[in-house]
PDB file of C-alpha atoms in Angstrom:
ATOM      1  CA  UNK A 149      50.784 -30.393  10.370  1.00 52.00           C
ATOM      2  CA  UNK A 150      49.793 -29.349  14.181  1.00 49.00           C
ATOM      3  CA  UNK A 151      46.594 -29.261  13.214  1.00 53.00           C
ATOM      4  CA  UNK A 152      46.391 -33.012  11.465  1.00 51.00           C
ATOM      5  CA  UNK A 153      47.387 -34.563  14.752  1.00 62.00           C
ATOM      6  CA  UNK A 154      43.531 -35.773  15.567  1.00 61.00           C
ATOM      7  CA  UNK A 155      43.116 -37.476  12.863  1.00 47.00           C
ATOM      8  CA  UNK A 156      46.695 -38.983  13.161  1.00 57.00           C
ATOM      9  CA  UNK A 157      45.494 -40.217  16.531  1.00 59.00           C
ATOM     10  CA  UNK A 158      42.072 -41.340  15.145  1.00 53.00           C
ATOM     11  CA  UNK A 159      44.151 -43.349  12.537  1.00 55.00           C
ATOM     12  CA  UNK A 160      46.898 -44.820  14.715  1.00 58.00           C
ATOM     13  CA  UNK A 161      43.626 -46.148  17.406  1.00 50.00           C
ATOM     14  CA  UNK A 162      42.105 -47.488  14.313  1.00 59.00           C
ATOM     15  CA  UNK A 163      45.177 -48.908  13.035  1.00 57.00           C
ATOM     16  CA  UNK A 164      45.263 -51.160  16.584  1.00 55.00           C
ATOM     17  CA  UNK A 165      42.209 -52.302  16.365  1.00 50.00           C
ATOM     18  CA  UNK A 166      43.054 -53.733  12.927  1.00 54.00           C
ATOM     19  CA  UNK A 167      45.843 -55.748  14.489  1.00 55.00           C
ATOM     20  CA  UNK A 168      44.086 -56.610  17.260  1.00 54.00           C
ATOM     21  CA  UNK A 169      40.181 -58.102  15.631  1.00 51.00           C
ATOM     22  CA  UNK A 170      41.606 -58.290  12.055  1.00 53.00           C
ATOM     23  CA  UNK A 171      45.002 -59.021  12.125  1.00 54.00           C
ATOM     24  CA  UNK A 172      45.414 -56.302   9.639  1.00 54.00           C
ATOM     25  CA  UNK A 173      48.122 -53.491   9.492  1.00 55.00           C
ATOM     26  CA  UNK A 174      48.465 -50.487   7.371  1.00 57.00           C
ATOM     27  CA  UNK A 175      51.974 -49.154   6.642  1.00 62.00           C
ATOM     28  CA  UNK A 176      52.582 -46.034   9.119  1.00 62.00           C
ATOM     29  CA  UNK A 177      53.155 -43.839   5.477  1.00 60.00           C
ATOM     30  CA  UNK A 178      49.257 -45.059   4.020  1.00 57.00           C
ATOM     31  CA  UNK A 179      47.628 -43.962   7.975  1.00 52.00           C
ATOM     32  CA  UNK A 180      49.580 -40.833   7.826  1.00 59.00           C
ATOM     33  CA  UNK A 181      48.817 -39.283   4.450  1.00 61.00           C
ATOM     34  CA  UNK A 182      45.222 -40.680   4.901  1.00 59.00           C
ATOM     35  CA  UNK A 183      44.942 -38.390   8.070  1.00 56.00           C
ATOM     36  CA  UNK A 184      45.882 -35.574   5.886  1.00 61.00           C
ATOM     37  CA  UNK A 185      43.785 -36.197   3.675  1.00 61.00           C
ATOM     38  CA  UNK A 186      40.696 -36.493   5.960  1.00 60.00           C
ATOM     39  CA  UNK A 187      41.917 -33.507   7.900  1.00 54.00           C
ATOM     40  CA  UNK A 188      42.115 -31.372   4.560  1.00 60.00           C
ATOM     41  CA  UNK A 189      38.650 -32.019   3.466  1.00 54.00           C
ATOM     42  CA  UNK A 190      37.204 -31.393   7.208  1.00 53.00           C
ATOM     43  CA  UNK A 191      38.686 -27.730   7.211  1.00 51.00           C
ATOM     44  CA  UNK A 192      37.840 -27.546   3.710  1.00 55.00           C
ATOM     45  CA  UNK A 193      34.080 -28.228   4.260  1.00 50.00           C
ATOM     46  CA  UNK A 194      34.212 -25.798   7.592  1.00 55.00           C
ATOM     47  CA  UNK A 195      35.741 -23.244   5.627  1.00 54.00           C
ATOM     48  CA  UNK A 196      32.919 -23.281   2.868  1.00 57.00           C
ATOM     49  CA  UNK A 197      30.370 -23.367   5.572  1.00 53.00           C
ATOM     50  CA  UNK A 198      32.179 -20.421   7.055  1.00 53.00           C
ATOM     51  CA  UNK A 199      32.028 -18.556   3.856  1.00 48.00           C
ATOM     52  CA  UNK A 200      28.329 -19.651   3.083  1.00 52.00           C
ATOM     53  CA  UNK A 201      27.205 -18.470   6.691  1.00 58.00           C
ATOM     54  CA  UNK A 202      29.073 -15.219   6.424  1.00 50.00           C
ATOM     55  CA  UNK A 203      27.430 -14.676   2.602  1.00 48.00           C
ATOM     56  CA  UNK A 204      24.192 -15.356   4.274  1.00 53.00           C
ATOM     57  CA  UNK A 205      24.812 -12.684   7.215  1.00 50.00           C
ATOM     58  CA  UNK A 206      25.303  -9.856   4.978  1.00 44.00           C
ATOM     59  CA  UNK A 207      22.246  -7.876   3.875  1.00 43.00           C
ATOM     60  CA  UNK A 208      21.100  -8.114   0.311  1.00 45.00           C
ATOM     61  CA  UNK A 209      21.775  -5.166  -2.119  1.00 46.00           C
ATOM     62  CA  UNK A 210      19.432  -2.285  -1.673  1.00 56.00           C
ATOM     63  CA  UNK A 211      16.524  -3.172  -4.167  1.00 80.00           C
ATOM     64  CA  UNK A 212      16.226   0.225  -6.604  1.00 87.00           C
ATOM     65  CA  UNK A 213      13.110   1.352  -8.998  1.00 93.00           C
ATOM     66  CA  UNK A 214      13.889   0.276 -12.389  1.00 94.00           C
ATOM     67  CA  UNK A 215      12.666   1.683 -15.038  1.00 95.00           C
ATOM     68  CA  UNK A 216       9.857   0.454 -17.843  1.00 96.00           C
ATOM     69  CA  UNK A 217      10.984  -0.117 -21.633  1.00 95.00           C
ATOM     70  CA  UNK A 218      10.382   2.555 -23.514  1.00 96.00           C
ATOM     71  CA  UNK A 219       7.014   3.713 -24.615  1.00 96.00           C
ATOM     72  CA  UNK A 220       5.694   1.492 -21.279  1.00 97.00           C
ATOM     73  CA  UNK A 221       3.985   4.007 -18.651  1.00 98.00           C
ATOM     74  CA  UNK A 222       4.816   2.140 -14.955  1.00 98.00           C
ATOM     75  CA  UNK A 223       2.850   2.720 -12.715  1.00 98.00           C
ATOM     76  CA  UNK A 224       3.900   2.495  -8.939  1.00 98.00           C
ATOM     77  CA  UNK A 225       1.064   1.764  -6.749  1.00 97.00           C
ATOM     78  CA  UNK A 226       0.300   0.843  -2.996  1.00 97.00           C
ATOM     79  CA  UNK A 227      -2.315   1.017  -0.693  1.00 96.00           C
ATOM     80  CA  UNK A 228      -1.825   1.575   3.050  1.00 94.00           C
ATOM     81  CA  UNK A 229      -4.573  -1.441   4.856  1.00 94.00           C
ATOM     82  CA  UNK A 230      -4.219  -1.057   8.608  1.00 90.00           C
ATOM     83  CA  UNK A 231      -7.186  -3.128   9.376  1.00 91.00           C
ATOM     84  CA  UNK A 232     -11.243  -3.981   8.274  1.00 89.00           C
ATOM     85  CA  UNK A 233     -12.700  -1.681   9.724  1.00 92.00           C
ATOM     86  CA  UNK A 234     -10.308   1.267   8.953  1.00 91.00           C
ATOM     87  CA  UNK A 235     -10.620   3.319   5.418  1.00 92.00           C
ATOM     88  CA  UNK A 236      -7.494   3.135   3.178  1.00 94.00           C
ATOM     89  CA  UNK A 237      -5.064   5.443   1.669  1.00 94.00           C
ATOM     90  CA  UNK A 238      -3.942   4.810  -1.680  1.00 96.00           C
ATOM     91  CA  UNK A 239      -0.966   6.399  -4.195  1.00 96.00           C
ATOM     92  CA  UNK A 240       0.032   5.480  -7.707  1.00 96.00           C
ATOM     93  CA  UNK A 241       2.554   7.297  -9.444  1.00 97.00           C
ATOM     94  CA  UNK A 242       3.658   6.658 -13.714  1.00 97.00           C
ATOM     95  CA  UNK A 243       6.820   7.394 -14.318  1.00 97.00           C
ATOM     96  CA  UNK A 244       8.414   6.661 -18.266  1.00 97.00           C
ATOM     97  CA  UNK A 245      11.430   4.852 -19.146  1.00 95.00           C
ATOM     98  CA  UNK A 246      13.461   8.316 -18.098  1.00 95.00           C
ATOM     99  CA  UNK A 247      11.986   8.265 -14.912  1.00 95.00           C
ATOM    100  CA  UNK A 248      10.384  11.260 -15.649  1.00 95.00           C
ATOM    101  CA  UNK A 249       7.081  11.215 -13.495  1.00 96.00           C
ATOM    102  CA  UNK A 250       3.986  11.552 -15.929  1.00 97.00           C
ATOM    103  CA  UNK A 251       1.244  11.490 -13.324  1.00 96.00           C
ATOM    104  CA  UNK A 252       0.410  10.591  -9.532  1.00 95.00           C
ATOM    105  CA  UNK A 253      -3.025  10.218  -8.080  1.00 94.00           C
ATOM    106  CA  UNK A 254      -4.522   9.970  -4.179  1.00 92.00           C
ATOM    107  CA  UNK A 255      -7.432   8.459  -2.940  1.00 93.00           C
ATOM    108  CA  UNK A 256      -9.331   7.175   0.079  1.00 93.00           C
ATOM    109  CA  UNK A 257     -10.729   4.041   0.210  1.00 92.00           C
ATOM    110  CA  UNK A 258     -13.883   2.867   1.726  1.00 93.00           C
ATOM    111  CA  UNK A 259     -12.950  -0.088   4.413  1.00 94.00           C
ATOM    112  CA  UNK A 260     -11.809  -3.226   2.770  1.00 95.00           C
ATOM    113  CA  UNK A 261     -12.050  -7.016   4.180  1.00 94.00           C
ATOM    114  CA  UNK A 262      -8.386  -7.426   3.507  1.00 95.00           C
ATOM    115  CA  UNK A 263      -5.195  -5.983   2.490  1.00 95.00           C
ATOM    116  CA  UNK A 264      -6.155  -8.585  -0.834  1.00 96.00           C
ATOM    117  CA  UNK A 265      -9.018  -6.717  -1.280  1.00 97.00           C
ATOM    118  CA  UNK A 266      -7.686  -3.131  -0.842  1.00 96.00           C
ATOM    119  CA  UNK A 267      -4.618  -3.752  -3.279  1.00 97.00           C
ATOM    120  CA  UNK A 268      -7.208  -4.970  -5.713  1.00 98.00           C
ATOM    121  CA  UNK A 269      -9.499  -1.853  -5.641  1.00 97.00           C
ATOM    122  CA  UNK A 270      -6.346   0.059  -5.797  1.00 97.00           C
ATOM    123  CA  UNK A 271      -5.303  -1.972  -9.019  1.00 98.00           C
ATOM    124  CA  UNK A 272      -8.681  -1.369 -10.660  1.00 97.00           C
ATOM    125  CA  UNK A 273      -8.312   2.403  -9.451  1.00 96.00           C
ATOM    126  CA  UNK A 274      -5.367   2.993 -11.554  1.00 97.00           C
ATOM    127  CA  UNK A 275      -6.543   0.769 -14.433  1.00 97.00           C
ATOM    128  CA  UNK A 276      -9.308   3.118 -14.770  1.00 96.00           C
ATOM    129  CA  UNK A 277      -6.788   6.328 -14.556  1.00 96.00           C
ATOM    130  CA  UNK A 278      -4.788   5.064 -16.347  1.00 97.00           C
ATOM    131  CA  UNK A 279      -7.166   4.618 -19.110  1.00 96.00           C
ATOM    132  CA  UNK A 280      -8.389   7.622 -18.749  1.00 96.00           C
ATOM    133  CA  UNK A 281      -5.185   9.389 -19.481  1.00 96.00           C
ATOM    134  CA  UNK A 282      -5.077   7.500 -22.600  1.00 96.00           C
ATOM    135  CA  UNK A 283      -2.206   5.170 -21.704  1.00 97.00           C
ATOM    136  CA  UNK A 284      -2.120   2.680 -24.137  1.00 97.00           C
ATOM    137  CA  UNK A 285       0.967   0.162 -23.007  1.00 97.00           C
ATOM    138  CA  UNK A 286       1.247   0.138 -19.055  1.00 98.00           C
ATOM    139  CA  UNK A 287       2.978  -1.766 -16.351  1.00 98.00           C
ATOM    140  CA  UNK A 288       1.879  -2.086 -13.014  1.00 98.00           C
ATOM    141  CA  UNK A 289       3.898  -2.373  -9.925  1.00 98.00           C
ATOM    142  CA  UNK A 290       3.015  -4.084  -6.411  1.00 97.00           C
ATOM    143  CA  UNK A 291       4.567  -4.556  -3.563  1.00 96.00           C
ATOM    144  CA  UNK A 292       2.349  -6.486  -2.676  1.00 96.00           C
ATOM    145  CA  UNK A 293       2.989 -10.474  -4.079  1.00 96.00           C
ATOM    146  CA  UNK A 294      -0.306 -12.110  -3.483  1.00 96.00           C
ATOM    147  CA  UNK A 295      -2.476  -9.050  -5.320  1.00 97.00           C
ATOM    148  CA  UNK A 296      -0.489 -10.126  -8.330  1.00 97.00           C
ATOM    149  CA  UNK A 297      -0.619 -13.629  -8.196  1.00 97.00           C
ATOM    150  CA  UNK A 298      -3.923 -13.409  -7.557  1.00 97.00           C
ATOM    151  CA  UNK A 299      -4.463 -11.398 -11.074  1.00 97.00           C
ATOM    152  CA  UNK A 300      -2.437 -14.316 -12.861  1.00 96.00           C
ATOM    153  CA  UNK A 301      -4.233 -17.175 -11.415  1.00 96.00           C
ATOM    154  CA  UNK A 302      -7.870 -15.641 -10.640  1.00 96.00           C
ATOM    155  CA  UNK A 303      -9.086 -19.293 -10.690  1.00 95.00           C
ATOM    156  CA  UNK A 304      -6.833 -19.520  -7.323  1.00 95.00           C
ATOM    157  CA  UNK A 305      -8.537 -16.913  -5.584  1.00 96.00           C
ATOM    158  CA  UNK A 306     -12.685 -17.371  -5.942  1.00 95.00           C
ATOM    159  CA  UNK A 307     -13.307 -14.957  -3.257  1.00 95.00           C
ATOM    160  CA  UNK A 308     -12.565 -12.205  -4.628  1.00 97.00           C
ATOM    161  CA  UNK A 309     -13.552 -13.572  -8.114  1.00 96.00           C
ATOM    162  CA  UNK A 310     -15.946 -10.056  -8.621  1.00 97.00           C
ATOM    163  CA  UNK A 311     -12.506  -7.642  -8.312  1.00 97.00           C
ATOM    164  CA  UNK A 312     -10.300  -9.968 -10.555  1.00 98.00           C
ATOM    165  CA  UNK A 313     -12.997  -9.816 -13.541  1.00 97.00           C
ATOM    166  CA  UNK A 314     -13.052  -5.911 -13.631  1.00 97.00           C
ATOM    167  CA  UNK A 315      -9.119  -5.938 -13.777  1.00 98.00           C
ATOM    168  CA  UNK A 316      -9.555  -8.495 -16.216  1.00 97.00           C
ATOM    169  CA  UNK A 317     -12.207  -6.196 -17.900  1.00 97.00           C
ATOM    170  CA  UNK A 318     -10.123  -3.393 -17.621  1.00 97.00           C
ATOM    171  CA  UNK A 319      -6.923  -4.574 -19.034  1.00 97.00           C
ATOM    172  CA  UNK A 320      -8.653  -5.547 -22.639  1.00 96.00           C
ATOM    173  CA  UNK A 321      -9.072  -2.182 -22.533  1.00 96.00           C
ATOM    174  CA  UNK A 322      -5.249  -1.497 -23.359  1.00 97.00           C
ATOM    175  CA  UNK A 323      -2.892  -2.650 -25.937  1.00 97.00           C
ATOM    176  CA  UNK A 324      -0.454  -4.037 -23.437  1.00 96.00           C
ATOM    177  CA  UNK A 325      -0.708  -4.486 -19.385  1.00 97.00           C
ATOM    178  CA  UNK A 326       1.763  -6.360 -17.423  1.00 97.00           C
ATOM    179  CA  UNK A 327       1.961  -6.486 -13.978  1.00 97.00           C
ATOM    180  CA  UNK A 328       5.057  -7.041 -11.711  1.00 96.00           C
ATOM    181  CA  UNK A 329       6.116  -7.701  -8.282  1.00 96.00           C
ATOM    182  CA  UNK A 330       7.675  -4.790  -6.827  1.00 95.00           C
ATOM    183  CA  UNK A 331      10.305  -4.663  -3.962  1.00 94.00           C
ATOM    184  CA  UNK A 332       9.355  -2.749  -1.036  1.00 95.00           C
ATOM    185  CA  UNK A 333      12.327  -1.016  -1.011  1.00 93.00           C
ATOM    186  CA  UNK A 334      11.910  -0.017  -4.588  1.00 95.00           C
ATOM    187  CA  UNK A 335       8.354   0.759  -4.134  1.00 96.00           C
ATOM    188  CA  UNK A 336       8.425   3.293  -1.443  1.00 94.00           C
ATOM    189  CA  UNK A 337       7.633   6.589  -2.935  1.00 94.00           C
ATOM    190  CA  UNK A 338       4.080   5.312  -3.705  1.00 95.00           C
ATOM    191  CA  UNK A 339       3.795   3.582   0.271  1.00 95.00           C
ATOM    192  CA  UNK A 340       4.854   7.073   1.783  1.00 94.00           C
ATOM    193  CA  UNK A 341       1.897   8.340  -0.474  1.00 93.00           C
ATOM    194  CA  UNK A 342      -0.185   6.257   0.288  1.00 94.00           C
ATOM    195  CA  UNK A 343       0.667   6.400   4.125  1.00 92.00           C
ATOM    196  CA  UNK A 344       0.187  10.436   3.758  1.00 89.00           C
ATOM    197  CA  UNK A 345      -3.231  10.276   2.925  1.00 89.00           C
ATOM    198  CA  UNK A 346      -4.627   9.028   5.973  1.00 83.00           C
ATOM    199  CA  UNK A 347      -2.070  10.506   8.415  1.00 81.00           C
ATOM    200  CA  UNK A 348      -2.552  13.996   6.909  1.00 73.00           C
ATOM    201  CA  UNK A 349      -6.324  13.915   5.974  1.00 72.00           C
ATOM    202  CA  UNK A 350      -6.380  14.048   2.730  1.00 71.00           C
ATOM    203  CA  UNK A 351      -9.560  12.107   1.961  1.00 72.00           C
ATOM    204  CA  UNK A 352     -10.045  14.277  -1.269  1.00 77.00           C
ATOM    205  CA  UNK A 353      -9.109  11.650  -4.754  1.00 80.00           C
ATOM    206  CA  UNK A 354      -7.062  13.844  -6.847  1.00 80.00           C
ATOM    207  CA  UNK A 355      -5.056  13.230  -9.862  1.00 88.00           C
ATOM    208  CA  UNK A 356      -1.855  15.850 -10.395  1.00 89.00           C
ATOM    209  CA  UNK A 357       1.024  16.438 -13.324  1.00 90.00           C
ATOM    210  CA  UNK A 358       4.337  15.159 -12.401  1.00 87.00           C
ATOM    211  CA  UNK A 359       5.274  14.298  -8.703  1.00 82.00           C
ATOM    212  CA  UNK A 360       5.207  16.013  -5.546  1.00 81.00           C
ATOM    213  CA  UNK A 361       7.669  18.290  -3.968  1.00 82.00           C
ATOM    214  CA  UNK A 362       8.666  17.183  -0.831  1.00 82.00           C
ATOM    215  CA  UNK A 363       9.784  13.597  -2.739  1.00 86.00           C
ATOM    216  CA  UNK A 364      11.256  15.224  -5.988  1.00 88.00           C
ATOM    217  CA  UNK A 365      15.048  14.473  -4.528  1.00 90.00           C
ATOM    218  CA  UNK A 366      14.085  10.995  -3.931  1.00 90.00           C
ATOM    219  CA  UNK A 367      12.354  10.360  -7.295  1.00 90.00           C
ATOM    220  CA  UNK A 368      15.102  12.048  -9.024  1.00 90.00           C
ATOM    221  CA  UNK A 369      17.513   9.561  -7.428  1.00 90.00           C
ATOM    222  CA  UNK A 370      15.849   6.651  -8.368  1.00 91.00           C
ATOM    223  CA  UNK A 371      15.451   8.090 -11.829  1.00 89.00           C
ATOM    224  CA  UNK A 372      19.220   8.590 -11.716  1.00 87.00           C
ATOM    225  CA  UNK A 373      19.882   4.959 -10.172  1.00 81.00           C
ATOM    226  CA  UNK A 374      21.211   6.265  -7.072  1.00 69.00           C
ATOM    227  CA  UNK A 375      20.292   4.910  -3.269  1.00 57.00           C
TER     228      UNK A 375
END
């Protein structure tokens, strides 16, 4: 009740005034409960707030690698774009619906205009391994959101109109391609890759069985589920 006595003030003031313009008077019972009332549904709406603001301050769940259907090859890829006039490092690595890493491939990329453009020459890169390999149902996996909205909606993006038709050529080339947006978090095996191949020197493109040893605990965790 202690804490209803503001709005039992505000009441009784504006209970005065009502005898004193309107010549009006509630009964002291109808001013009371309707102080209670309005003092409920104040601490009811702070206490949602509260709750909302404290939902909002906690970080999201850990985003994890999930796993294609089965008979689906995905394929992880990223490419590291510092800046124009810097060459690129790029990663890809397909993994089945176990987990079970297939292949993973390294390359270094002549300077792109954009990190756009880089993704998209990485895209085409593992199109064309992937066909290669003789995938014949893939799924590809950015981290990077505009590289695959720019492969839905190619109309959108006219600049780079020459890159989106050789994905586009490439993909009749398989039974099935999908591509999908790919957390960062859940994407960071191929980044690290990626980020390897200029900060160790490997400008050499090679294409390998399975993954690589120094991430084998990590992929085997994600293949597991685990953080």
């Amino acid at each position: 009740m202690v804490r209803h006595i503001p709005w039992l003030l505000w009441n009784v003031w504006r209970n005065r005034n009502s005898i004193w313009y309107s010549e009006t008077q509630e009964s002291p019972d109808f001013w009371v409960s309707n102080a209670e009332e309005e003092a409920s549904l104040w601490f009811e709406v702070k206490e949602q707030a509260t709750l909302t603001e404290r939902q909002n301050s906690n970080p999201p769940d850990k985003e994890r690698w999930c796993p294609p259907m089965q008979g689906t090859v995905k394929c992880n890829v990223h490419v590291n774009w510092r800046n124009k006039t810097l060459q690129c490092g790029g990663a890809w690595m397909a993994r089945d619906h176990t987990g079970n890493v297939l292949f993973h491939g390294c390359d270094a990329f002549t300077p792109s205009i954009s990190r756009l453009a880089a993704e998209l020459r990485g895209i085409i890169w593992v199109l064309q391994s992937a066909r290669d390999l003789h995938f014949h149902t893939v799924s590809i996996a950015s981290d990077h959101v505009e590289t695959i909205e720019a492969i839905s909606t190619p109309a959108s993006w006219p600049r780079f109109r020459f890159l989106l038709e050789l994905i586009a050529g490439f993909c009749s080339l398989f039974s099935y391609v999908a591509f999908e947006v790919e957390g960062v978090c859940a994407n960071t095996i191929a980044r690290d890759i990626a980020k390897s191949v200029m900060k160790d020197g490997q400008f050499q493109s090679y294409l390998a069985l399975g993954g690589l040893a120094w991430l084998h605990q990590r992929i085997a965790a994600e293949a597991s589920g685990q953080d």
